[in-house]
Short mmCIF file of C-alpha atoms in Angstrom, two decimals:
data_model
loop_
_atom_site.label_atom_id
_atom_site.label_comp_id
_atom_site.label_asym_id
_atom_site.label_seq_id
_atom_site.Cartn_x
_atom_site.Cartn_y
_atom_site.Cartn_z
CA MET Z 1 316.83 102.89 349.00
CA ARG Z 2 314.10 105.65 347.76
CA PRO Z 3 314.82 108.71 348.99
CA GLU Z 4 311.84 110.68 350.84
CA ARG Z 5 309.92 113.61 349.27
CA PHE Z 6 310.49 117.07 350.90
CA ARG Z 7 308.07 117.85 353.50
CA LEU Z 8 308.01 120.47 356.25
CA GLY Z 9 307.37 119.91 360.01
CA ALA Z 10 304.71 121.86 361.49
CA SER Z 11 306.72 124.13 363.41
CA ASP Z 12 308.71 125.15 360.47
CA ALA Z 13 305.59 125.45 358.20
CA ARG Z 14 303.87 127.84 360.82
CA GLU Z 15 307.00 129.85 361.19
CA LEU Z 16 307.55 130.30 357.37
CA ALA Z 17 303.92 130.99 356.73
CA GLU Z 18 304.14 133.88 359.59
CA ARG Z 19 307.45 135.20 358.45
CA PHE Z 20 307.19 135.16 354.36
CA GLY Z 21 302.99 135.03 354.11
CA THR Z 22 301.33 132.83 352.02
CA PRO Z 23 300.65 131.36 349.53
CA LEU Z 24 304.65 130.37 349.75
CA TYR Z 25 306.83 127.95 347.63
CA VAL Z 26 309.69 126.43 349.60
CA MET Z 27 312.31 124.61 348.16
CA ASP Z 28 314.98 122.42 349.49
CA ALA Z 29 318.59 122.79 348.59
CA ASP Z 30 319.73 119.24 349.74
CA THR Z 31 317.12 117.44 348.05
CA ILE Z 32 318.07 119.31 344.74
CA ARG Z 33 321.66 118.47 345.18
CA ASP Z 34 321.00 114.78 346.08
CA ARG Z 35 318.53 114.36 342.84
CA ALA Z 36 321.23 116.09 340.75
CA CYS Z 37 323.89 113.86 342.02
CA ARG Z 38 322.02 110.79 341.79
CA TYR Z 39 321.42 111.35 338.23
CA ARG Z 40 324.74 112.05 337.42
CA SER Z 41 326.03 109.02 339.25
CA ALA Z 42 323.21 106.85 337.34
CA ALA Z 43 324.54 108.25 334.02
CA ALA Z 44 328.20 107.35 334.70
CA ALA Z 45 327.37 104.07 335.65
CA ALA Z 46 325.32 103.60 332.28
CA SER Z 47 328.08 104.82 329.81
CA ARG Z 48 331.64 105.99 330.02
CA ARG Z 49 330.67 109.51 328.17
CA TYR Z 50 327.79 111.20 329.41
CA ASP Z 51 326.06 114.82 329.60
CA VAL Z 52 323.37 115.60 332.23
CA SER Z 53 321.61 118.67 331.53
CA TYR Z 54 318.99 120.29 333.77
CA ALA Z 55 315.80 121.08 331.92
CA SER Z 56 315.24 124.67 333.28
CA LYS Z 57 311.75 125.17 332.19
CA ALA Z 58 310.93 123.14 335.40
CA ASN Z 59 312.21 125.60 337.41
CA SER Z 60 314.39 128.50 336.26
CA LEU Z 61 314.56 130.31 339.27
CA LEU Z 62 318.60 131.71 339.72
CA GLY Z 63 318.71 130.09 343.26
CA VAL Z 64 317.85 126.94 341.69
CA LEU Z 65 320.00 127.21 338.67
CA ALA Z 66 323.14 127.94 341.06
CA LEU Z 67 322.53 124.84 342.83
CA VAL Z 68 322.44 122.52 339.85
CA ARG Z 69 325.24 124.13 338.24
CA ALA Z 70 327.29 123.67 341.20
CA ALA Z 71 326.34 119.99 341.14
CA GLY Z 72 328.08 119.64 337.87
CA LEU Z 73 325.19 119.58 335.52
CA SER Z 74 324.67 121.41 332.02
CA VAL Z 75 321.56 123.23 331.21
CA ASP Z 76 318.83 123.06 328.47
CA VAL Z 77 316.98 126.48 327.91
CA ALA Z 78 314.07 126.85 325.81
CA SER Z 79 314.11 130.58 325.45
CA GLU Z 80 316.12 133.54 325.29
CA GLY Z 81 314.92 134.48 328.79
CA GLU Z 82 316.05 130.94 330.10
CA PHE Z 83 319.42 131.52 328.48
CA ARG Z 84 319.92 134.85 330.04
CA ALA Z 85 318.49 133.21 333.41
CA ALA Z 86 321.37 130.48 333.12
CA GLU Z 87 323.90 133.17 332.33
CA HIS Z 88 322.90 135.12 335.66
CA ALA Z 89 323.33 132.06 337.53
CA GLY Z 90 326.78 131.41 336.45
CA PHE Z 91 326.61 128.63 333.47
CA LEU Z 92 328.88 129.40 330.75
CA PRO Z 93 327.21 129.88 327.29
CA THR Z 94 329.26 126.64 326.26
CA GLN Z 95 327.18 124.81 329.04
CA CYS Z 96 323.90 125.58 327.62
CA HIS Z 97 321.65 123.67 325.14
CA PHE Z 98 319.01 125.63 323.24
CA HIS Z 99 315.65 123.97 322.60
CA GLY Z 100 312.47 125.24 320.98
CA ASN Z 101 310.06 124.39 318.02
CA PHE Z 102 310.26 128.01 317.15
CA LYS Z 103 313.48 130.25 317.97
CA SER Z 104 312.71 133.71 316.85
CA GLU Z 105 315.35 135.78 314.91
CA SER Z 106 316.35 137.88 318.01
CA GLU Z 107 316.58 134.76 320.23
CA LEU Z 108 319.14 133.06 317.67
CA ASP Z 109 320.91 136.45 317.21
CA TYR Z 110 321.35 136.42 320.76
CA ALA Z 111 322.13 132.86 321.23
CA VAL Z 112 324.85 132.84 318.59
CA SER Z 113 326.18 136.01 319.46
CA ARG Z 114 326.97 134.80 322.80
CA GLY Z 115 328.62 131.57 321.69
CA ILE Z 116 326.02 129.23 323.05
CA GLY Z 117 327.37 125.38 323.07
CA THR Z 118 324.64 123.73 321.55
CA ILE Z 119 321.54 124.71 319.53
CA VAL Z 120 318.90 121.74 318.86
CA ILE Z 121 317.53 121.72 315.42
CA ASP Z 122 313.84 121.66 315.18
CA HIS Z 123 312.77 122.53 311.56
CA PHE Z 124 314.17 122.49 308.04
CA SER Z 125 314.49 126.73 308.01
CA GLU Z 126 316.69 126.87 311.11
CA ILE Z 127 319.27 124.80 309.46
CA GLU Z 128 319.49 127.87 307.06
CA GLN Z 129 319.10 130.40 309.71
CA LEU Z 130 322.27 129.22 311.36
CA ARG Z 131 324.05 128.66 308.51
CA THR Z 132 323.59 132.47 307.27
CA ARG Z 133 324.63 133.63 310.86
CA GLU Z 134 328.15 131.71 310.33
CA TYR Z 135 327.16 129.56 313.66
CA ARG Z 136 330.29 127.74 314.98
CA GLY Z 137 328.83 125.86 317.88
CA GLU Z 138 327.47 122.24 317.70
CA VAL Z 139 324.13 121.50 316.68
CA VAL Z 140 321.80 118.58 317.54
CA ILE Z 141 318.67 117.22 315.31
CA ARG Z 142 315.55 116.72 317.22
CA VAL Z 143 313.88 113.72 316.03
CA ALA Z 144 310.32 112.66 316.74
CA PRO Z 145 310.38 108.77 317.23
CA GLY Z 146 306.68 107.86 316.98
CA VAL Z 147 306.40 106.77 320.50
CA GLN Z 148 302.85 107.14 322.65
CA PRO Z 149 303.80 107.47 326.07
CA ASP Z 150 301.46 106.63 328.79
CA THR Z 151 300.82 109.90 330.06
CA ASN Z 152 298.66 113.03 329.93
CA PRO Z 153 298.31 113.99 325.77
CA LYS Z 154 299.18 117.53 326.84
CA ILE Z 155 302.83 116.61 328.03
CA SER Z 156 303.06 113.98 325.26
CA THR Z 157 305.88 114.92 322.61
CA GLY Z 158 307.40 112.02 321.20
CA GLN Z 159 304.28 110.95 318.99
CA ARG Z 160 304.13 111.23 315.20
CA ASP Z 161 301.64 113.83 315.75
CA THR Z 162 303.61 116.25 317.46
CA LYS Z 163 305.09 119.97 316.75
CA PHE Z 164 308.60 119.12 317.72
CA GLY Z 165 311.50 117.86 315.79
CA PHE Z 166 311.37 115.57 312.47
CA GLY Z 167 309.60 112.39 312.08
CA ILE Z 168 311.62 109.74 311.65
CA GLY Z 169 308.82 107.39 309.91
CA GLN Z 170 308.05 110.17 307.55
CA GLY Z 171 311.61 110.38 306.33
CA ALA Z 172 311.99 113.95 307.36
CA ALA Z 173 314.58 113.12 309.95
CA ARG Z 174 316.82 111.41 307.58
CA GLU Z 175 316.59 114.43 304.92
CA ALA Z 176 317.30 116.97 307.97
CA VAL Z 177 320.64 115.04 308.61
CA ARG Z 178 321.39 115.31 304.58
CA THR Z 179 320.48 119.31 304.77
CA ALA Z 180 322.71 119.74 308.05
CA LEU Z 181 325.67 118.10 306.62
CA ARG Z 182 325.50 119.86 303.33
CA SER Z 183 325.12 123.13 305.29
CA GLY Z 184 328.45 122.74 306.68
CA LEU Z 185 327.13 123.10 310.48
CA ASP Z 186 328.95 120.87 313.33
CA LEU Z 187 326.22 118.15 313.70
CA LYS Z 188 326.75 116.40 316.77
CA GLY Z 189 323.96 113.94 316.80
CA PHE Z 190 320.35 113.22 317.75
CA HIS Z 191 317.75 114.27 320.27
CA ILE Z 192 314.22 112.66 321.42
CA HIS Z 193 311.91 113.45 324.19
CA VAL Z 194 309.11 111.19 324.49
CA GLY Z 195 307.12 113.18 327.02
CA SER Z 196 306.92 114.38 330.50
CA GLN Z 197 305.70 112.56 333.89
CA ILE Z 198 306.03 109.00 332.39
CA LEU Z 199 305.82 106.28 334.89
CA ASN Z 200 306.16 103.46 332.57
CA LEU Z 201 309.41 102.42 331.71
CA GLU Z 202 308.55 100.98 328.23
CA ALA Z 203 307.97 104.12 326.47
CA HIS Z 204 311.67 105.24 327.64
CA ARG Z 205 313.01 101.74 326.32
CA GLU Z 206 310.94 102.51 323.00
CA GLY Z 207 312.14 105.60 322.42
CA ALA Z 208 315.99 104.63 323.15
CA ARG Z 209 315.81 101.81 320.98
CA THR Z 210 314.26 103.82 317.99
CA LEU Z 211 316.82 106.75 318.24
CA ALA Z 212 319.69 103.90 318.19
CA GLN Z 213 318.08 102.62 315.25
CA PHE Z 214 317.78 105.87 313.52
CA ALA Z 215 321.61 106.50 314.18
CA ALA Z 216 322.47 103.31 312.55
CA GLU Z 217 320.39 103.89 309.62
CA CYS Z 218 322.27 107.20 308.98
CA ARG Z 219 325.52 105.72 309.46
CA ASP Z 220 324.82 103.03 306.89
CA THR Z 221 322.64 105.09 304.46
CA LEU Z 222 324.41 108.54 304.77
CA GLY Z 223 327.95 107.54 306.10
CA TYR Z 224 327.12 109.80 309.22
CA LYS Z 225 328.24 108.68 312.32
CA ALA Z 226 326.61 110.44 315.62
CA ARG Z 227 328.69 111.01 318.46
CA TYR Z 228 325.99 112.19 320.65
CA LEU Z 229 322.48 110.63 321.44
CA ASN Z 230 320.21 112.47 323.94
CA LEU Z 231 317.53 110.62 325.31
CA GLY Z 232 315.85 113.92 326.87
CA GLY Z 233 313.92 113.52 330.28
CA GLY Z 234 310.56 112.72 331.38
CA LEU Z 235 311.06 110.41 334.50
CA GLY Z 236 307.97 110.55 336.58
CA ILE Z 237 307.89 111.53 340.40
CA ARG Z 238 305.47 110.59 343.16
CA TYR Z 239 303.06 113.25 343.59
CA LEU Z 240 300.93 110.52 345.28
CA PRO Z 241 302.57 108.38 348.07
CA GLY Z 242 301.55 105.57 345.81
CA ASP Z 243 302.88 106.54 342.64
CA ARG Z 244 305.35 104.53 340.98
CA TRP Z 245 309.11 105.84 341.40
CA LEU Z 246 311.54 105.40 338.39
CA ASP Z 247 314.82 105.75 339.59
CA PRO Z 248 317.84 106.68 337.16
CA CYS Z 249 319.99 104.15 338.69
CA ASP Z 250 317.86 101.41 337.54
CA VAL Z 251 316.22 102.92 334.46
CA LEU Z 252 319.35 104.59 332.57
CA PRO Z 253 321.60 101.50 332.61
CA GLN Z 254 318.49 99.86 330.94
CA LEU Z 255 318.05 102.51 328.18
CA VAL Z 256 321.60 102.27 327.50
CA ALA Z 257 321.70 98.64 326.97
CA GLU Z 258 318.55 98.96 324.79
CA MET Z 259 320.86 101.31 322.83
CA GLU Z 260 323.85 98.99 322.50
CA ALA Z 261 321.88 96.64 320.73
CA HIS Z 262 321.74 98.74 317.52
CA TYR Z 263 324.40 100.97 317.90
CA PRO Z 264 327.89 101.11 319.31
CA MET Z 265 328.57 102.99 322.33
CA ASP Z 266 332.34 103.18 322.62
CA GLU Z 267 332.94 106.64 321.32
CA LEU Z 268 329.32 107.93 322.00
CA THR Z 269 328.24 110.54 324.59
CA ILE Z 270 324.64 109.73 325.95
CA GLY Z 271 322.80 112.98 326.88
CA TYR Z 272 319.63 113.25 329.41
CA GLU Z 273 317.60 115.95 330.37
CA PRO Z 274 316.06 115.76 333.66
CA GLY Z 275 313.81 118.84 335.04
CA ARG Z 276 310.88 117.76 337.14
CA TRP Z 277 312.37 114.76 338.25
CA ILE Z 278 315.59 117.12 340.03
CA VAL Z 279 313.00 119.44 341.48
CA GLY Z 280 309.72 118.49 341.57
CA GLU Z 281 309.75 116.45 345.07
CA ALA Z 282 312.23 119.09 346.36
CA GLY Z 283 309.22 121.83 346.90
CA VAL Z 284 306.02 122.08 348.76
CA THR Z 285 303.75 124.98 348.65
CA LEU Z 286 301.91 126.71 351.96
CA TYR Z 287 298.31 127.76 351.88
CA ARG Z 288 296.38 129.58 354.51
CA ILE Z 289 292.84 128.12 354.79
CA GLY Z 290 290.32 131.01 355.00
CA VAL Z 291 286.96 129.11 354.57
CA VAL Z 292 285.56 125.77 355.73
CA LYS Z 293 282.06 125.39 353.92
CA ASP Z 294 279.62 122.57 354.01
CA VAL Z 295 277.36 122.66 351.19
CA GLY Z 296 275.50 119.34 351.86
CA VAL Z 297 276.69 117.24 349.12
CA ARG Z 298 280.50 118.46 349.78
CA THR Z 299 282.75 120.15 352.14
CA TYR Z 300 284.79 122.91 350.30
CA VAL Z 301 288.09 124.14 352.04
CA ALA Z 302 289.34 127.55 350.40
CA VAL Z 303 292.68 128.45 350.53
CA ASP Z 304 294.47 131.63 349.79
CA GLY Z 305 295.89 131.00 346.33
CA GLY Z 306 294.39 128.55 343.45
CA VAL Z 307 294.82 128.67 339.75
CA SER Z 308 297.26 131.49 339.68
CA ASP Z 309 299.94 129.97 341.38
CA ASN Z 310 299.24 126.16 340.39
CA PRO Z 311 297.34 125.91 337.25
CA ARG Z 312 298.30 122.37 336.67
CA PRO Z 313 294.96 120.74 338.36
CA ALA Z 314 293.07 122.99 335.68
CA MET Z 315 295.57 122.28 332.97
CA TYR Z 316 296.09 118.37 333.51
CA GLY Z 317 293.78 117.18 336.01
CA SER Z 318 297.16 116.83 338.30
CA ALA Z 319 296.49 115.06 341.53
CA TYR Z 320 298.71 116.20 344.88
CA ASP Z 321 299.13 114.61 348.20
CA VAL Z 322 298.32 117.30 350.86
CA GLU Z 323 298.46 117.85 354.60
CA VAL Z 324 296.57 120.34 357.11
CA VAL Z 325 299.25 121.81 359.43
CA PRO Z 326 297.31 123.14 362.53
CA ALA Z 327 297.74 126.85 363.22
CA ASP Z 328 297.44 126.36 366.87
CA ASP Z 329 299.07 123.33 369.42
CA ARG Z 330 296.59 120.45 368.19
CA ALA Z 331 298.18 117.26 367.76
CA THR Z 332 299.72 117.08 363.99
CA TRP Z 333 299.20 113.83 362.38
CA ASP Z 334 301.87 111.40 361.58
CA TYR Z 335 302.12 110.48 358.07
CA VAL Z 336 303.56 107.49 356.20
CA THR Z 337 306.11 108.80 353.64
CA ASP Z 338 306.33 105.52 351.46
CA GLY Z 339 303.49 103.52 352.22
CA PRO Z 340 299.80 103.52 350.72
CA GLY Z 341 299.37 107.35 351.70
CA ALA Z 342 296.94 106.93 354.64
CA ALA Z 343 297.35 108.98 357.33
CA PHE Z 344 297.10 107.75 361.13
CA GLY Z 345 296.74 108.97 364.32
CA THR Z 346 294.22 111.47 366.07
CA PRO Z 347 292.08 113.05 365.01
CA ARG Z 348 290.04 111.15 362.23
CA ALA Z 349 289.81 111.98 358.64
CA ARG Z 350 287.43 113.64 356.49
CA VAL Z 351 287.04 113.96 352.66
CA VAL Z 352 286.82 117.50 351.42
CA THR Z 353 287.69 119.49 348.08
CA VAL Z 354 290.33 121.80 348.40
CA ALA Z 355 289.48 125.17 346.23
CA GLY Z 356 291.06 128.21 345.27
CA LYS Z 357 289.89 131.93 345.47
CA HIS Z 358 289.57 132.80 342.00
CA CYS Z 359 286.50 133.94 340.02
CA GLU Z 360 285.99 130.51 338.51
CA THR Z 361 285.45 126.67 340.00
CA ASP Z 362 288.91 126.86 340.56
CA THR Z 363 289.17 123.57 341.73
CA LEU Z 364 292.60 122.54 343.46
CA PHE Z 365 292.40 119.24 344.92
CA PRO Z 366 289.05 117.26 344.81
CA ASP Z 367 288.03 114.64 347.22
CA VAL Z 368 291.26 114.66 349.46
CA GLU Z 369 291.64 113.23 352.96
CA VAL Z 370 292.49 115.80 355.75
CA ARG Z 371 292.01 115.95 359.35
CA GLN Z 372 288.58 116.07 360.83
CA ASP Z 373 289.04 119.08 363.06
CA VAL Z 374 290.39 121.38 359.79
CA VAL Z 375 289.44 124.83 360.80
CA GLU Z 376 289.90 128.16 359.27
CA GLY Z 377 293.39 129.92 359.85
CA ASP Z 378 295.20 126.39 359.42
CA LEU Z 379 297.72 125.78 357.16
CA LEU Z 380 297.58 123.59 353.90
CA GLN Z 381 301.08 122.16 352.81
CA VAL Z 382 300.93 120.65 349.21
CA MET Z 383 303.91 118.16 348.37
CA CYS Z 384 305.91 118.00 345.14
CA THR Z 385 305.39 121.54 344.00
CA GLY Z 386 309.24 122.29 343.02
CA ALA Z 387 308.48 121.63 339.20
CA TYR Z 388 306.41 124.07 336.90
CA HIS Z 389 304.63 126.09 339.66
CA HIS Z 390 307.04 128.94 339.75
CA GLY Z 391 307.05 129.06 336.15
CA LEU Z 392 303.61 128.87 335.28
CA SER Z 393 302.18 131.38 338.09
CA SER Z 394 300.33 134.46 337.20
CA GLN Z 395 298.68 137.55 338.08
CA TYR Z 396 295.35 136.63 337.31
CA ASN Z 397 292.67 138.47 339.35
CA ARG Z 398 295.49 140.69 339.98
CA PHE Z 399 297.02 138.17 342.62
CA ARG Z 400 300.53 138.85 343.75
CA ARG Z 401 302.82 135.89 342.44
CA PRO Z 402 304.32 134.11 345.68
CA ALA Z 403 307.46 134.19 346.98
CA THR Z 404 309.98 131.34 346.99
CA VAL Z 405 311.92 130.69 350.01
CA LEU Z 406 315.09 128.06 350.02
CA ARG Z 407 316.01 125.84 352.82
CA ASP Z 408 319.73 124.98 352.92
CA GLY Z 409 320.74 122.99 355.87
CA ASN Z 410 318.90 124.70 358.82
CA THR Z 411 318.45 127.77 357.51
CA TYR Z 412 315.88 129.73 355.23
CA ARG Z 413 316.45 132.59 352.52
CA LEU Z 414 314.25 134.15 350.04
CA ILE Z 415 315.13 133.63 346.59
CA GLN Z 416 312.53 135.42 345.23
CA ARG Z 417 310.16 137.94 346.80
CA ARG Z 418 306.44 138.03 346.68
CA ASP Z 419 305.30 140.66 343.79
CA ASP Z 420 304.38 144.18 345.45
CA TRP Z 421 301.40 145.94 344.66
CA ALA Z 422 303.50 148.09 342.00
CA ASP Z 423 304.54 145.15 340.30
CA LEU Z 424 300.86 144.70 339.21
CA PHE Z 425 300.95 147.85 337.42
CA SER Z 426 304.61 148.69 336.39
CA ARG Z 427 304.07 147.88 333.16
CA GLU Z 428 300.79 149.46 332.43
CA SER Z 429 299.72 153.11 331.64
CA VAL Z 430 296.22 154.74 331.60
#
């Protein structure tokens, strides 16, 4: 059974908007726990040894990190800031995996001084940097498998032309293994990540197959036997109700079976790095509608946020499922959660374009269906905003970044306050 996406009821949405203001991010603790446990169960069913590591770039709020830590996941970090956040949330340094195509000298100094558990090597000079620091933890070599996934090119990372890792087809990956072994580093194994928001399983299969074949090649030609292979993350979520949903309970056993045909799994640990899949469908954003304007060829609905709290439509052309929540006691629509996405009930629908209030086009959601009687003062609830929205938010146009509220059972608590006006100028001087 597919779990539902998190969605606020009308009364809760109105109460939260009144209490905390808008725009407002709302996260659901139960959904996060369920997704984390579901991924762990899928990994356990797929292989005897496994490690599920939360990709904290998806949402690195301390309250979210604490939830995934309590669910038994390790964590991957891509900066010193994310590493420090993980430590603040209770992760031990040994539970952290440090990623990045360019880790600065100061970042490596901090990670090594703290005893971070795993560093994912991304380029040749990084091997020497770790050797001279006498790093005693484990290292993993990131390889580029040459897989071109069916996703937005801006979040495709496993193809041949990528800034990440060592290319397998060009021989760089095998040379990196030789260099790491000569350096005396504790080489644990290899890592891939073919891309994000992938709804086509074939790219994941091809990546798993290529990774296992490379491990077999290193065993046969270099005498090196990997004890760890990490498949990364990237499983897509349902931004729109009709989107395909990849369940790790179905996907992970298929990927491991793909690998077993080329490399023995008996003493091997399989790593996974879900991020968006854990938190994406666990969050919504609430806006207040300020303007409804018919310009003849289109009706614009302007909300009190925009590109500063959700840049993904501008960056990637991302689409979202939205719902008008009436500010008064007008009848609310009933929504189909797993059907074709069409709302039903009273009143009738109309097609509008939702725009933000920033000094540019700032189109958030073009040509979306909302209730016919939408008026200024209503709320707009946007589904599946738990991943990348908080992290990508900015103070563009001197907007204050939104607050985040966590629902845990029947209670709501603030886990990040809204910027106050002093925050806008706290790092500046005249």
